[in-house]
Structure formats: C-alpha cells, structure tokens
Coordinates of C-alpha atoms in Angstrom, one line a residue:
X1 CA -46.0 97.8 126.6
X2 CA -44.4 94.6 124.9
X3 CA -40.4 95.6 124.2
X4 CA -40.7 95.1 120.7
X5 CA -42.7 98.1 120.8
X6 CA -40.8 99.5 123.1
X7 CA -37.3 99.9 120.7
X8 CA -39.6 100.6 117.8
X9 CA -41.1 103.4 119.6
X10 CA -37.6 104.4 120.6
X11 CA -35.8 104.5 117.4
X12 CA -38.6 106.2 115.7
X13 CA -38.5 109.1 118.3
X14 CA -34.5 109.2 117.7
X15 CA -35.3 109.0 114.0
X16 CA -37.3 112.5 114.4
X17 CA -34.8 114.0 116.3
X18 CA -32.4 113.3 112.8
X19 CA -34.5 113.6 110.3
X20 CA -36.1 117.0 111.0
X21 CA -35.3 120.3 110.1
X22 CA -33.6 122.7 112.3
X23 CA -36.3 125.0 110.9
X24 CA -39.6 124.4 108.8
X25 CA -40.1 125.4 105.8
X26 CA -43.7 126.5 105.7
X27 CA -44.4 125.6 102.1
X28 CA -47.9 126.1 101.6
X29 CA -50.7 123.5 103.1
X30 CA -54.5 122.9 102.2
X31 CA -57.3 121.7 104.1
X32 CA -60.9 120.8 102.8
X33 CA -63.7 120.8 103.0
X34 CA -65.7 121.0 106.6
X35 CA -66.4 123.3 108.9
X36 CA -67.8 123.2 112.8
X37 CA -68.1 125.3 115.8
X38 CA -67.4 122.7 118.5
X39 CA -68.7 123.4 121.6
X40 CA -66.9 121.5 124.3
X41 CA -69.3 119.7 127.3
X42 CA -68.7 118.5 130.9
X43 CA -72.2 116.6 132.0
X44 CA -73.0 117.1 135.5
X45 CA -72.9 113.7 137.9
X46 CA -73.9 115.7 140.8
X47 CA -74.3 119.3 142.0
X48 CA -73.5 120.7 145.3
X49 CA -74.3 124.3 145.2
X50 CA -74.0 127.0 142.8
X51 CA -70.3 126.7 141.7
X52 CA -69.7 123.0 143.2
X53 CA -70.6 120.0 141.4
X54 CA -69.2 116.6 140.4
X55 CA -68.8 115.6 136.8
X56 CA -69.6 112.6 134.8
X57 CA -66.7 110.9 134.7
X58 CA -66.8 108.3 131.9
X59 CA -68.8 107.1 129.0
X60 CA -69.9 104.2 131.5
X61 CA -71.4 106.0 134.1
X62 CA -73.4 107.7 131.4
X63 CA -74.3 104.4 130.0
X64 CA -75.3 103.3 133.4
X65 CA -77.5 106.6 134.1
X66 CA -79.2 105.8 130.4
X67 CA -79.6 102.5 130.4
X68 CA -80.9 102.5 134.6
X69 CA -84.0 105.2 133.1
X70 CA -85.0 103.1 130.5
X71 CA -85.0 99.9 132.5
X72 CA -87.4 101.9 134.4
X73 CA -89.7 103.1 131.4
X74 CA -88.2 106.9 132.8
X75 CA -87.1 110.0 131.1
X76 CA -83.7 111.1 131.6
X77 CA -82.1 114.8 132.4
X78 CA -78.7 115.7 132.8
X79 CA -77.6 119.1 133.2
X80 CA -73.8 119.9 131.4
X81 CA -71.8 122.9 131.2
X82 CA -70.2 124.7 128.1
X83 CA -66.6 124.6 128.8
X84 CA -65.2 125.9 125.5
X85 CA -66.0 127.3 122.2
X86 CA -63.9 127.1 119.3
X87 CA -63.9 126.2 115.7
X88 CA -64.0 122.7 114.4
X89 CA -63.5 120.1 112.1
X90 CA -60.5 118.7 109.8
X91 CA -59.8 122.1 108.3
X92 CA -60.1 123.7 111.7
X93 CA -58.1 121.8 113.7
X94 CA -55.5 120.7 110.6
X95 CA -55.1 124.5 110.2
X96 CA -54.8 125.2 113.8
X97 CA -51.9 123.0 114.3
X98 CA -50.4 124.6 111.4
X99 CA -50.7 127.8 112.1
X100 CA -48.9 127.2 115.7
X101 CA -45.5 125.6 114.0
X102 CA -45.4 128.9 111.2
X103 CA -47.4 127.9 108.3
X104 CA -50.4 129.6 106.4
X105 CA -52.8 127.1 105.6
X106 CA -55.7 127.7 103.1
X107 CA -59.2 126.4 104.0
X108 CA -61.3 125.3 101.7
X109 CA -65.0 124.2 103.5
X110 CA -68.2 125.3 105.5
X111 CA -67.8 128.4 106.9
X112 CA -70.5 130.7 106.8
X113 CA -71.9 133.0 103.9
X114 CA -70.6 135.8 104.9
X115 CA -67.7 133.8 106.8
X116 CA -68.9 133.6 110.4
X117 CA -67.5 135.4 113.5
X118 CA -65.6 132.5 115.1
X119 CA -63.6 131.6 111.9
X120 CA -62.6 134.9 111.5
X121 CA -61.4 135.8 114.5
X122 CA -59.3 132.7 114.9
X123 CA -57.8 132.8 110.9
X124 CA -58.1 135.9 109.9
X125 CA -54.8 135.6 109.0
X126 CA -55.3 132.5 106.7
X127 CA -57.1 132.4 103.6
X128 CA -60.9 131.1 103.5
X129 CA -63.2 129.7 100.9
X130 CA -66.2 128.9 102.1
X131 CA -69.4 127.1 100.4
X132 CA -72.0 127.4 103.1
X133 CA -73.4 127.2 107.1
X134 CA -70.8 125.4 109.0
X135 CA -71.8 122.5 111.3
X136 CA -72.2 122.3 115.0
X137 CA -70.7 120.2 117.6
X138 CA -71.4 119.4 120.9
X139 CA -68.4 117.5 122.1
X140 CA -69.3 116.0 125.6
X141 CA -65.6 114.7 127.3
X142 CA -64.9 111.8 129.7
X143 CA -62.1 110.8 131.4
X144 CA -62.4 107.5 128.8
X145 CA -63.9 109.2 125.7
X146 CA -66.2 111.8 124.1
X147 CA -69.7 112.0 122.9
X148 CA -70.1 114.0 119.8
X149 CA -73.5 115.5 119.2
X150 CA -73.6 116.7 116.0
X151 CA -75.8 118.9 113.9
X152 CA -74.2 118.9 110.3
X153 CA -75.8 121.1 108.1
X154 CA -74.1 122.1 105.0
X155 CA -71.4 119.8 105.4
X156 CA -73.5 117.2 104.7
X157 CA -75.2 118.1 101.8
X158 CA -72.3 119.6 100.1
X159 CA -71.2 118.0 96.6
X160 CA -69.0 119.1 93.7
X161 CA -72.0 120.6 91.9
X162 CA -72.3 123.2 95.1
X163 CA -68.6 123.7 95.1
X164 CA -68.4 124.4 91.1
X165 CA -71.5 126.6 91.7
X166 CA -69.4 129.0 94.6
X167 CA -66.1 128.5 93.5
X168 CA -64.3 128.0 89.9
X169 CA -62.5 125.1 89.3
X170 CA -59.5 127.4 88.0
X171 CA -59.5 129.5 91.3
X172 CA -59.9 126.1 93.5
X173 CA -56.5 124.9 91.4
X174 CA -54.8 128.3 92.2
X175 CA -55.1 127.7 96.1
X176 CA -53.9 124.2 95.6
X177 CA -51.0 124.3 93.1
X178 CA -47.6 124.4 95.1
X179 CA -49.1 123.0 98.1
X180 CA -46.7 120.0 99.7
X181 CA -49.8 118.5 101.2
X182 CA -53.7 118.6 100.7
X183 CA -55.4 116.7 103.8
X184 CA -59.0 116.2 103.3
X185 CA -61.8 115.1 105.6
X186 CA -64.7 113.5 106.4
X187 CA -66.5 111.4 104.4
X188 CA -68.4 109.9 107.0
X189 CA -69.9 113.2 107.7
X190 CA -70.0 114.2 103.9
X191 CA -71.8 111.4 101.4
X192 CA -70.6 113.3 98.6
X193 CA -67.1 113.3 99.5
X194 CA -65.9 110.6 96.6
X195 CA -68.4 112.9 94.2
X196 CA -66.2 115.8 95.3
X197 CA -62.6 113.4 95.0
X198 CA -64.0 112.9 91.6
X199 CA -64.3 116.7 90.4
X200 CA -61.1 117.2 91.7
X201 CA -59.3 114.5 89.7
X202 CA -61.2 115.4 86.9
X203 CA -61.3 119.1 87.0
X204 CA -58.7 120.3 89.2
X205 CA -55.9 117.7 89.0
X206 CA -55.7 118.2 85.0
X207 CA -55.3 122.5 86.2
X208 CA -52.5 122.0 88.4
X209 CA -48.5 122.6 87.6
X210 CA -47.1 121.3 90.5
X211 CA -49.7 119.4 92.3
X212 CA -49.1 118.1 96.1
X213 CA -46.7 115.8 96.6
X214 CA -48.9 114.1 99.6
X215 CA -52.7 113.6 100.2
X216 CA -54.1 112.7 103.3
X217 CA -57.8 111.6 103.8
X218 CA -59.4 111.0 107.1
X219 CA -62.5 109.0 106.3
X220 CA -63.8 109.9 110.1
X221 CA -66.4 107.7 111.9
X222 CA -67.1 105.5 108.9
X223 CA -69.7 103.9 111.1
X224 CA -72.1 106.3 110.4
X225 CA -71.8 104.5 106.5
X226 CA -73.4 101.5 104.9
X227 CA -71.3 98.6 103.6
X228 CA -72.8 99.6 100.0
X229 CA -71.5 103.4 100.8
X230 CA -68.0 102.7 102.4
X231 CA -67.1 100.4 99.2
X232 CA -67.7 102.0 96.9
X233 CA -67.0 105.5 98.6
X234 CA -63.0 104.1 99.4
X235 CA -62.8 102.8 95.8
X236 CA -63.1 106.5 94.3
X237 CA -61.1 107.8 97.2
X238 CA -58.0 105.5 96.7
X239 CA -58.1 107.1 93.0
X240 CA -56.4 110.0 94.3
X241 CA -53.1 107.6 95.1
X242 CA -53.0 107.6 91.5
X243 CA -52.0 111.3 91.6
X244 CA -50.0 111.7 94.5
X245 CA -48.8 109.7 97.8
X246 CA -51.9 108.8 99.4
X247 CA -52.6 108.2 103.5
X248 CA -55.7 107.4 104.4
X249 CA -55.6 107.8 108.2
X250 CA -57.9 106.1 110.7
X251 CA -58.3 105.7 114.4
X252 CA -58.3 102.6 116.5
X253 CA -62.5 102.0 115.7
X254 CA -62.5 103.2 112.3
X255 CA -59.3 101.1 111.0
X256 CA -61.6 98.0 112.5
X257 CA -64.6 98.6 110.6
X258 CA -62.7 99.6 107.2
X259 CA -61.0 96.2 107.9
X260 CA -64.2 94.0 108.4
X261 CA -66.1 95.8 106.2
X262 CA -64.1 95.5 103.2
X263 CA -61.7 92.2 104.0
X264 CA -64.3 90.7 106.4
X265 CA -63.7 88.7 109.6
X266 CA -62.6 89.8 113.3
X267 CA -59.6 91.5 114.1
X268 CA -58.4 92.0 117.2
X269 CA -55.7 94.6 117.3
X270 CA -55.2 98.0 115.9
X271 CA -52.1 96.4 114.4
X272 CA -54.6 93.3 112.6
X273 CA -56.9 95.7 111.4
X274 CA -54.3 98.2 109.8
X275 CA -52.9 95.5 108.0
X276 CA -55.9 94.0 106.7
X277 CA -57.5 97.6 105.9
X278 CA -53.8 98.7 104.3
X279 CA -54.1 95.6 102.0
X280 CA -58.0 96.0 101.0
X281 CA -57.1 99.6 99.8
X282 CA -54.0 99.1 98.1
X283 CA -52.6 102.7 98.7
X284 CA -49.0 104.0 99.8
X285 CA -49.6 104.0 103.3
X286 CA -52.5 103.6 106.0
X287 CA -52.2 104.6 109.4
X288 CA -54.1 103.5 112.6
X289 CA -54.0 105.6 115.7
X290 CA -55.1 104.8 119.1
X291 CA -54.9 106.1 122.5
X292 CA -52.2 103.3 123.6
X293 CA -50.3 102.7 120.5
X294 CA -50.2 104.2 116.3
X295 CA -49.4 101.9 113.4
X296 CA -48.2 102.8 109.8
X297 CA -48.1 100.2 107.1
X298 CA -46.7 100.9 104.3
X299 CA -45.4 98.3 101.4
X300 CA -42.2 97.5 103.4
X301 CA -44.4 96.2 106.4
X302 CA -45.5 98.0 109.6
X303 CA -44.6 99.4 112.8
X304 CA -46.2 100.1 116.0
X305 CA -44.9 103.4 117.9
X306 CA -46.4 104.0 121.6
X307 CA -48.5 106.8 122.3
X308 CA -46.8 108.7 125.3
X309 CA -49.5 108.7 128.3
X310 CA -51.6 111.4 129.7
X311 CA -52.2 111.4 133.4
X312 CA -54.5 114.3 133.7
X313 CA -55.9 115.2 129.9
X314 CA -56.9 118.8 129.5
X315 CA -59.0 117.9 126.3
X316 CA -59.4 115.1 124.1
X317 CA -61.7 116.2 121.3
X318 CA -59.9 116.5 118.0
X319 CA -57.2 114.5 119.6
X320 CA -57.1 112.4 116.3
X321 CA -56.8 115.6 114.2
X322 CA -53.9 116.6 116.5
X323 CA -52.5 113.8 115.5
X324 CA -52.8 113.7 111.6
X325 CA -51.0 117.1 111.9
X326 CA -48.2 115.8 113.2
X327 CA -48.3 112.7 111.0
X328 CA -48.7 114.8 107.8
X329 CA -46.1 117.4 109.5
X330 CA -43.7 114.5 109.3
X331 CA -44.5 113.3 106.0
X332 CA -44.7 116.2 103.7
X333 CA -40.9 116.8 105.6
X334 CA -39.8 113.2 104.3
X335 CA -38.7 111.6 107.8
X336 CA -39.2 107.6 107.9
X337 CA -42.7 106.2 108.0
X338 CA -42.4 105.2 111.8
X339 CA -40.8 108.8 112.8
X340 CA -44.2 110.6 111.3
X341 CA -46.0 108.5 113.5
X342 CA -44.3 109.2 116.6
X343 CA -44.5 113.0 115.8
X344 CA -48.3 112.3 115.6
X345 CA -48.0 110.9 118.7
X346 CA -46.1 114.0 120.1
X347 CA -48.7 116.5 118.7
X348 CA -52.0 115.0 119.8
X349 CA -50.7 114.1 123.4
X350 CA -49.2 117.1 123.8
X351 CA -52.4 119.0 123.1
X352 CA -54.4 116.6 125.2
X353 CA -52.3 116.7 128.3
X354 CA -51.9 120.9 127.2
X355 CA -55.5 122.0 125.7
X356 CA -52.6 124.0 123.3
X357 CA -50.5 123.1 120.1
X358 CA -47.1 123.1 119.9
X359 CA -44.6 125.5 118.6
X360 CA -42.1 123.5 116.6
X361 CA -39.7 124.5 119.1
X362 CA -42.0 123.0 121.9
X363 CA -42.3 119.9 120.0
X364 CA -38.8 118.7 119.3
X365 CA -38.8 119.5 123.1
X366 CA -41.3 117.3 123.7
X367 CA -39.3 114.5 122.3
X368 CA -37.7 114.1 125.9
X369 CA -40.6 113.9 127.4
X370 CA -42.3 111.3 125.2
X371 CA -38.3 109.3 125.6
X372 CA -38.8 109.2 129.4
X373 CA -41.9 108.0 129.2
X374 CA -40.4 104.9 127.6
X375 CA -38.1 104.7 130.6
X376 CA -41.3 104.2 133.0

C-alpha cells in the first residue's frame, strides 16, 4: 500500500467516526428488482474418506483441471458440496444488510408467485412485491474468487410491461415515496432494466411527493452485455441522475469494461478506469471497488480508500453487495464521499472475514480494526 493511500484511507476512516450518527435513523429504504436463491459451493480437489476431503482451492487449479481434460479430448467431473442456502441478489443481500443495522427495507423483485419459502422465512418482517420465479445461483468459492452458475429465469425476462401488468404504478410510487435511498440492480442480468428505468421516470417519478434523495445502480457483470447493449443501456440509466443523486457502483472488472467500452483504450488500475468510466457517464458519483483498494470520483476528483484484509475469508459471495450497503449506508447519512467508501469497505470485509452483517454498533467497532490494519 503506497502512503498516499495510506493517509487517505486513514482520514476517511476518522471521517466516519465524525460524521456518523450516534444512532440511525432508519428512514425507509427500497431495493429492486431481482431475486435468487444462492446456493453456496465448495468443489472437491480430493476426497479421503467419507467426511475427509481436500477442496479446490482457487479459480486456477480449476482452470488447470479444465483446461488439462480438454487438452486430452476428456470429459471432466468434479464432485462439490452445498455449503449454504440463502436468498440472493441486490434486493436480498441490500435488504439483509439493512435489516442487521435496524431498518425495514421494501423489496421490490422476483420472488415467487406465491412468494417462496426462503424469502419468507428470512423477511417476513419486510415488505415484498414480487413479479415472478426468482433465479438460482450456484456460487462456487475459492480462496481467489467465485464462480457463479446462474440460472436466471424471470429476472431476465422481466420488463416494465410485466411490472405494470402485477403491480400499479400508483401502489409501486406508495412503497417508494419517502424513501432516502432506492438501490437498484442488475442490468447485466436484466436486458430490460433501462426499459424498466424508463417506466419509472415516466410513470412513477411524476407520482412521487418526496422522491429519494439518492439512487444507486449496480450495473453487475456488464460482461455478459454487447457494446450496442451497455451504451445505450447506461445512457437511459444515467437519466435517473436527472431526478435524484445518482451512483452507479462497479467492481474492479466491471469499472474496466464500462471504461473501455464506452471511452475506449486500456486502463490499468481500478483508479484509471473509475475516472475514465466517471467521465463517460457524466453522473454525481461512480465508485469502483476492489478486493485491495475502493475509489469514489465524484466532480471534486477522487480518492482511493484501502480495503482492510481478510486472512481467513468465511465467504466472499455478495461481497460487492456488502459493500454497496455500506456505501449507500454512508451516503443517504451525508458523510464525505471517501468516508462512504471506507464504511463499504468495513461492511463487505467484515462479512467476508464473518459470514454475518454487522450491527451498527459492531460496525463503528470495526473501525479499530480496519485502523490497525493501517498500522501493519
């Protein structure tokens, strides 16, 4: 870690610690408009006996194993073991994260038709409006990474014709008038999303009172998109900075493709590509995270805030959603730009190195932790 980021990362931490609250709020908070069960994967390297074996450690050794089979014109079967199974997605794990520092979010997404067992049993509490069959997700971890294995259903069919045909536009503006913040997500597994950014402005937007102060989009693995489909998908998506303070949030892979996709070239660093991609969109603020360091660019420049390490990760999947809670957590409670960064940075490392979310009380305590980690 350069010292430059060092003393950023250090002021924003001591920023959080004086700009928030003593207590939250809990003003109301929307999420929309997916919906998984994520089955969490270990693949098997090597078994011993019945309850021994030796795991697949990395994304690499898989590579190896695939790459090794096909060299020699050979099928390939790996055994893995379900480790976990819990809801997923943005709304899931947004909502989640939410629930754990006192709020009540409202989902708005794929959920089922009646609304299906696992959502129910983990927010019951929380109000649901669901459109359809969730997706599934088999989220395979390494010590390095994760493969995600996904089967999408409605999700990715879903458009604002479906959502107008389920819900009223009146009843979607009734769940979303008040809200501080309406985070959405992801457009790389949803085509239609801009079609549904669209209704919104147009149907919703025009409905609402007092509209949210702060948007947040998480585009997801914008990979999965053609050139032809990320242009012109971002263009309608940057409308909504138009009607509120927009972040579009990215991670370290995602911020590089947005960036050579719509400025063109190479880019190095998460810090090049933020820049570049902040520019192209022309909103309030983009954000690129990554597993070593986060940066936020906003029209007075950028900052780079280090992501406190993990020696022994419980889980990593939905790490990035982890950390747009904390982000969003920080913005919609107006603490400087860098500061919501580094309270991303508090929220997804303390679930990775945790497999839990944090109280609000365990996260400003985790502020100490993520100091001395400076220190190393």
């Amino acid at each position: 870690m350069d010292q430059e980021v060092r003393k950023e990362t250090a002021a924003a931490i001591e920023d959080c610690r004086e700009s928030l609250p003593n207590e939250l709020d809990a003003e109301s908070v929307v999420f929309g408009f997916d919906g998984f069960v994520d089955r969490v994967r270990r693949m098997v390297a090597e078994r011993q006996d019945e309850d021994t074996y030796d795991s697949l450690t990395t994304l690499e050794e898989l590579g190896d194993r695939i790459s090794t089979s096909a060299a020699a014109d050979s099928s390939l079967s790996i055994e893995w073991l379900n480790t976990a199974t819990r809801t997923g997605g943005h709304t899931a794990h947004l909502s989640r994260a939410y629930g754990h520092l006192g709020y009540d979010p409202v989902m708005i997404g794929t959920y089922g038709n009646p609304i299906e067992e696992p959502f129910i049993e983990e927010f019951d509490e929380f109000e649901m409006v669901s459109f359809g069959d969730p997706g599934y997700t088999d989220a395979c971890e390494f010590d390095d990474g994760k493969l995600m294995l996904m089967e999408i259903n409605k999700t990715r069919d879903l458009d604002w014709a479906e959502i107008v045909e389920n819900t009223d536009p009146a009843e979607l503006a009734n769940r979303i008038d008040g809200a501080t913040l309406f985070g959405m997500g992801y457009f790389a597994d949803m085509p239609s999303f801009p079609d549904i950014v669209e209704g919104l402005l147009d149907d919703v937007w025009p409905l609402l009172d007092d509209p949210p102060g702060t948007v947040m989009v998480d585009p997801g693995d914008v990979r999965k998109l053609s050139e032809a489909e990320l242009r012109e998908g971002m263009d309608v998506i940057t409308r909504l900075d138009d009607v509120a303070t927009l972040t579009i949030t990215a991670n370290k892979f995602e911020s590089t493709v947005l960036a050579e996709t719509l400025v063109g070239g190479e880019y190095d660093t998460l810090a090049e590509a933020s820049e570049a991609a902040y520019e192209a969109l022309g909103v309030t603020r983009f954000v690129g995270h990554g597993a070593h360091e986060s940066v936020v660019v906003t029209a007075d420049g950028s900052s780079r805030v280090a992501v406190p390490r993990v020696e022994e990760p419980e889980i990593t999947t939905s790490a990035g959603d982890h950390f747009n809670a904390g982000l969003s957590l920080g913005l919609v409670n107006d603490v400087p730009d860098r500061a919501a960064v580094a309270i991303g940075n508090a929220v997804a490392s303390y679930f990775v190195g945790s497999g839990d979310q944090p109280s609000y009380e365990e996260l400003n305590a985790y502020f100490d932790e993520y100091e001395a980690f400076l220190e190393e």
